Structures are given as structure tokens and as C-alpha cells.
């Protein structure tokens, strides 16, 4: 199902992407290079880590929209550039490696041919997470992160700050993406799926859905029905399709 685009959608999508990216860079640079630890700053650091994990999830979701061409429809080079940048700064991920895997997921969701699905344990989170981690994390990624961290250290950053304000949020975002964007929507249960997309949407409202996984948990079935709908339009897509029934 192809979404109807409206004038200004591309500009709004790019503006949201820029805002998420700018906020991520601000926390990243501020935390790694300028943070000074004390008893009074420890609680604020926890808050910043949680915020940065959410923003890191947002970077991945932006890159995900780029994979579907929905960030900037009709501009494949711009989609690829933004997607590559978002995945790179988030966790050294390679856009070119993830792109075919994600389209394979949409081609056969919830089957043995789906790289995001764990057919051997379709109800168990831990084995599935292990498979998910092995699918998306590579030696090349570790090398890229190591090189970046080394440059940061040479520029005067502390290893502790790199771990707390980059590595930890990236890992928390990975868990967030897995739980809300993959496991809960696609896990098997006694309730059958509605169609061949083998996914379900959650019960969270728009705000909680935004906070958990940028609408890719509570609106996951809608995403599979309309992969070209950007993350921020998924609630409106549900309202529209519900009204047409």
C-alpha cells in the first residue's frame, strides 16, 4: 500500500531527522569531551544516557526510513547519504550491509528466510536476541568504533566518557530496537497473526509509542502494510485506514 505524499512531507521529515541528529551530536560531544564527573552530576548523567539511547534509536529509525526511500522520496542519493551517516555515528553500522537484510525481512517476515526472525525459538527473547545481535554486528563495525574511539582518546576524551555516553546508549538502543521493533511485533503466541506479514501492532498510544521505538512497536503492522510511510506518519496512517473500514 503506497502512502499519499503531501507537499512539505519531505521537508518535515528532513527537519525531524536534523533535529534528532543535532540533539544526538550535542549529547555525544558534550558528554564525551566536556563532561566532568562529580556526585552532583551522576544523576544527570543517567538522564542523559537514557535520552541518548532514545535518540540513538531515532537515528536507526531515520536510517530505516532511508532504506524504504521514505525520508526523501525520489532522492535515492540523499536517502543513502543520510542513512549511512545515521548508522555510522550511531554505532559504526554499514548502511550497505543492512539494506539488503532489511528488504529480506519485508520479503518474508516471520519466516526462516527473515534475517530478523529466529525460527528456532519464535517465542523466546534471549535466543532470538543472540541471533539478532550476530546478524547486525560485525568485525568491520568493531574496527570502525575502535578507530573512532582511538581518535577521541587522542583528542583528549576519557575512556569512561566514551563508554558511558556512546557505547552504553548504543547498547540500550539496540535492546530497545529489538524488544519493541522486532521481538514483540513478530514473536509467536497463541494468538494468530492477522495476515502474511506475520506481525502485530502494540496497544501503546502515540506518545508512549514514540518514546519506546518511534512508533515501530505500536504501529508495526501498519509499517508492514505501508513500508513507504515514514515513522512520524504511522499514527495518521492507522487513523486513516481505520476510518475507511
Short mmCIF file of C-alpha atoms in Angstrom, two decimals:
data_model
loop_
_atom_site.label_atom_id
_atom_site.label_comp_id
_atom_site.label_asym_id
_atom_site.label_seq_id
_atom_site.Cartn_x
_atom_site.Cartn_y
_atom_site.Cartn_z
CA UNK A 1 0.00 0.00 0.00
CA UNK A 2 1.60 3.27 -1.14
CA UNK A 3 1.02 6.32 1.07
CA UNK A 4 -0.21 9.57 -0.37
CA UNK A 5 2.52 12.19 -0.08
CA UNK A 6 1.65 15.77 0.69
CA UNK A 7 3.61 18.94 -0.11
CA UNK A 8 6.05 19.55 2.68
CA UNK A 9 6.33 15.91 3.83
CA UNK A 10 9.95 15.64 2.68
CA UNK A 11 10.87 18.92 4.31
CA UNK A 12 9.20 17.92 7.57
CA UNK A 13 10.89 14.53 7.56
CA UNK A 14 14.29 16.09 6.95
CA UNK A 15 13.68 18.69 9.65
CA UNK A 16 12.77 15.98 12.19
CA UNK A 17 15.83 13.97 11.15
CA UNK A 18 18.04 17.04 11.53
CA UNK A 19 16.62 17.78 14.98
CA UNK A 20 17.19 14.22 16.19
CA UNK A 21 20.68 14.17 14.71
CA UNK A 22 21.63 17.57 16.17
CA UNK A 23 20.40 16.56 19.62
CA UNK A 24 22.36 13.30 19.42
CA UNK A 25 25.56 15.12 18.38
CA UNK A 26 25.12 17.68 21.19
CA UNK A 27 24.85 14.98 23.87
CA UNK A 28 27.59 12.91 22.23
CA UNK A 29 30.16 15.70 22.00
CA UNK A 30 29.19 17.29 25.30
CA UNK A 31 29.28 14.01 27.18
CA UNK A 32 32.48 12.63 25.71
CA UNK A 33 34.61 15.78 25.63
CA UNK A 34 33.22 18.16 28.23
CA UNK A 35 31.56 16.08 30.96
CA UNK A 36 33.13 16.36 34.41
CA UNK A 37 32.16 13.76 36.97
CA UNK A 38 31.06 14.60 40.49
CA UNK A 39 28.45 13.46 42.98
CA UNK A 40 26.16 16.21 41.74
CA UNK A 41 26.41 15.23 38.06
CA UNK A 42 25.88 11.47 38.42
CA UNK A 43 22.07 11.61 38.33
CA UNK A 44 22.09 13.97 35.35
CA UNK A 45 24.43 11.56 33.57
CA UNK A 46 21.83 8.79 33.98
CA UNK A 47 19.20 11.05 32.43
CA UNK A 48 21.49 11.91 29.53
CA UNK A 49 22.28 8.24 28.88
CA UNK A 50 18.56 7.43 28.70
CA UNK A 51 17.92 10.39 26.39
CA UNK A 52 20.89 9.45 24.22
CA UNK A 53 19.67 5.86 23.97
CA UNK A 54 16.31 7.14 22.73
CA UNK A 55 17.99 9.48 20.26
CA UNK A 56 20.19 6.60 19.07
CA UNK A 57 17.04 4.60 18.42
CA UNK A 58 15.82 7.59 16.44
CA UNK A 59 18.96 7.58 14.30
CA UNK A 60 18.34 3.95 13.41
CA UNK A 61 14.70 4.64 12.58
CA UNK A 62 15.72 7.54 10.32
CA UNK A 63 18.14 5.21 8.52
CA UNK A 64 15.35 2.65 8.31
CA UNK A 65 13.11 5.19 6.56
CA UNK A 66 16.01 5.89 4.19
CA UNK A 67 16.09 2.18 3.30
CA UNK A 68 12.48 2.48 2.18
CA UNK A 69 13.11 5.78 0.40
CA UNK A 70 10.54 7.47 2.61
CA UNK A 71 12.77 10.13 4.17
CA UNK A 72 13.18 11.92 0.85
CA UNK A 73 11.09 10.21 -1.85
CA UNK A 74 12.60 10.48 -5.30
CA UNK A 75 16.06 11.31 -3.94
CA UNK A 76 17.89 7.97 -3.57
CA UNK A 77 21.32 9.54 -3.11
CA UNK A 78 20.07 11.76 -0.30
CA UNK A 79 18.37 8.78 1.38
CA UNK A 80 21.56 6.76 1.14
CA UNK A 81 23.73 9.62 2.43
CA UNK A 82 21.52 10.31 5.46
CA UNK A 83 21.07 6.62 6.20
CA UNK A 84 24.81 5.97 6.00
CA UNK A 85 25.54 8.93 8.27
CA UNK A 86 22.93 7.97 10.88
CA UNK A 87 24.04 4.33 11.13
CA UNK A 88 27.70 5.31 11.17
CA UNK A 89 27.50 7.76 14.05
CA UNK A 90 25.03 5.60 15.98
CA UNK A 91 27.24 2.53 16.19
CA UNK A 92 29.55 2.20 13.20
CA UNK A 93 26.98 0.18 11.27
CA UNK A 94 27.23 -0.15 7.48
CA UNK A 95 24.17 1.01 5.54
CA UNK A 96 25.09 -1.08 2.50
CA UNK A 97 25.18 -4.26 4.60
CA UNK A 98 21.91 -3.61 6.42
CA UNK A 99 19.89 -2.53 3.38
CA UNK A 100 19.50 -5.98 1.73
CA UNK A 101 18.87 -7.63 5.10
CA UNK A 102 16.02 -5.27 5.87
CA UNK A 103 14.40 -5.80 2.48
CA UNK A 104 14.77 -9.55 3.01
CA UNK A 105 12.87 -9.08 6.27
CA UNK A 106 9.99 -7.40 4.44
CA UNK A 107 10.01 -10.02 1.68
CA UNK A 108 9.37 -12.89 4.10
CA UNK A 109 8.58 -11.54 7.57
CA UNK A 110 8.44 -14.02 10.42
CA UNK A 111 9.80 -16.94 8.38
CA UNK A 112 13.08 -18.83 8.23
CA UNK A 113 14.10 -16.55 5.34
CA UNK A 114 13.72 -13.46 7.53
CA UNK A 115 17.12 -12.35 8.94
CA UNK A 116 15.34 -10.53 11.80
CA UNK A 117 13.40 -13.63 12.86
CA UNK A 118 14.64 -16.56 14.94
CA UNK A 119 12.70 -19.53 13.62
CA UNK A 120 14.31 -21.92 16.10
CA UNK A 121 12.85 -20.01 19.06
CA UNK A 122 9.99 -17.81 17.86
CA UNK A 123 8.73 -17.13 21.41
CA UNK A 124 11.96 -16.87 23.42
CA UNK A 125 13.58 -13.46 23.71
CA UNK A 126 17.16 -14.35 24.73
CA UNK A 127 18.00 -16.83 21.93
CA UNK A 128 16.32 -14.50 19.46
CA UNK A 129 18.32 -11.53 20.73
CA UNK A 130 21.55 -13.51 20.33
CA UNK A 131 20.65 -14.25 16.72
CA UNK A 132 19.66 -10.61 16.15
CA UNK A 133 22.96 -9.38 17.59
CA UNK A 134 25.03 -11.72 15.42
CA UNK A 135 23.11 -10.66 12.32
CA UNK A 136 23.69 -6.94 12.68
CA UNK A 137 27.05 -6.60 14.45
CA UNK A 138 30.24 -7.33 12.53
CA UNK A 139 34.01 -7.21 12.81
CA UNK A 140 34.02 -4.21 10.49
CA UNK A 141 31.77 -2.34 12.86
CA UNK A 142 34.06 -3.09 15.81
CA UNK A 143 37.03 -1.81 13.81
CA UNK A 144 35.22 1.42 12.91
CA UNK A 145 34.21 2.03 16.53
CA UNK A 146 37.74 1.28 17.74
CA UNK A 147 39.25 3.74 15.27
CA UNK A 148 36.76 6.46 16.29
CA UNK A 149 37.36 5.82 19.99
CA UNK A 150 41.12 5.99 19.46
CA UNK A 151 40.76 9.36 17.72
CA UNK A 152 38.60 10.58 20.62
CA UNK A 153 41.25 9.49 23.11
CA UNK A 154 43.95 11.29 21.13
CA UNK A 155 41.78 14.42 21.20
CA UNK A 156 41.65 14.28 24.99
CA UNK A 157 38.45 12.35 25.75
CA UNK A 158 38.37 9.90 28.63
CA UNK A 159 37.60 6.23 28.02
CA UNK A 160 34.96 6.35 30.76
CA UNK A 161 33.07 9.12 28.98
CA UNK A 162 33.26 7.25 25.66
CA UNK A 163 31.77 4.15 27.27
CA UNK A 164 29.07 5.99 29.23
CA UNK A 165 27.92 8.44 26.56
CA UNK A 166 28.39 6.39 23.38
CA UNK A 167 28.77 2.65 23.98
CA UNK A 168 26.13 2.36 26.71
CA UNK A 169 23.41 4.34 24.88
CA UNK A 170 24.12 2.38 21.69
CA UNK A 171 23.64 -0.92 23.51
CA UNK A 172 20.48 0.30 25.23
CA UNK A 173 19.14 1.43 21.84
CA UNK A 174 19.91 -2.00 20.43
CA UNK A 175 17.79 -3.53 23.17
CA UNK A 176 15.05 -1.00 22.55
CA UNK A 177 15.01 -1.70 18.82
CA UNK A 178 15.00 -5.44 19.38
CA UNK A 179 12.29 -5.58 22.05
CA UNK A 180 9.84 -3.02 20.67
CA UNK A 181 10.71 -3.06 16.97
CA UNK A 182 11.32 -6.77 16.36
CA UNK A 183 10.56 -9.22 19.16
CA UNK A 184 7.19 -8.01 20.44
CA UNK A 185 5.73 -7.32 16.96
CA UNK A 186 6.88 -10.61 15.41
CA UNK A 187 7.02 -13.13 18.28
CA UNK A 188 4.70 -16.10 18.08
CA UNK A 189 1.91 -16.56 20.59
CA UNK A 190 -1.35 -18.43 20.93
CA UNK A 191 -2.98 -15.59 19.01
CA UNK A 192 -2.56 -15.96 15.26
CA UNK A 193 -1.35 -13.12 13.07
CA UNK A 194 -3.84 -11.14 11.02
CA UNK A 195 -2.14 -11.74 7.67
CA UNK A 196 1.00 -12.90 5.88
CA UNK A 197 3.04 -10.02 7.32
CA UNK A 198 3.29 -12.12 10.48
CA UNK A 199 3.33 -9.11 12.74
CA UNK A 200 1.10 -7.24 15.13
CA UNK A 201 0.88 -3.73 16.47
CA UNK A 202 1.04 -2.91 20.17
CA UNK A 203 -1.51 -1.24 22.39
CA UNK A 204 0.52 1.85 23.35
CA UNK A 205 -0.84 5.27 22.49
CA UNK A 206 1.03 7.69 20.21
CA UNK A 207 3.16 9.28 22.96
CA UNK A 208 4.28 6.02 24.56
CA UNK A 209 4.79 4.56 21.10
CA UNK A 210 7.08 7.48 20.24
CA UNK A 211 9.03 7.04 23.47
CA UNK A 212 9.54 3.29 23.08
CA UNK A 213 10.57 2.96 19.44
CA UNK A 214 9.49 5.94 17.32
CA UNK A 215 6.16 4.22 16.54
CA UNK A 216 7.71 0.97 15.32
CA UNK A 217 6.25 -1.07 18.14
CA UNK A 218 2.66 0.08 18.49
CA UNK A 219 2.33 0.63 14.74
CA UNK A 220 4.44 -2.21 13.38
CA UNK A 221 1.67 -3.88 11.40
CA UNK A 222 0.89 -0.53 9.82
CA UNK A 223 4.53 -0.23 8.81
CA UNK A 224 4.42 -3.61 7.05
CA UNK A 225 1.18 -2.64 5.33
CA UNK A 226 2.79 0.59 4.12
CA UNK A 227 6.61 0.49 4.27
CA UNK A 228 6.81 3.80 2.43
CA UNK A 229 5.07 5.67 5.26
CA UNK A 230 7.70 7.50 7.37
CA UNK A 231 7.81 6.83 11.10
CA UNK A 232 6.14 10.09 12.08
CA UNK A 233 3.09 9.44 9.87
CA UNK A 234 2.27 5.95 11.13
CA UNK A 235 -0.35 7.11 13.70
CA UNK A 236 -2.12 9.11 10.99
CA UNK A 237 -1.94 6.12 8.64
CA UNK A 238 -3.74 3.98 11.22
CA UNK A 239 -6.42 6.60 11.79
CA UNK A 240 -7.00 6.88 8.06
CA UNK A 241 -7.19 3.15 7.41
CA UNK A 242 -9.44 2.61 10.45
CA UNK A 243 -11.84 5.28 9.21
CA UNK A 244 -12.06 3.58 5.80
CA UNK A 245 -13.13 0.21 7.19
#
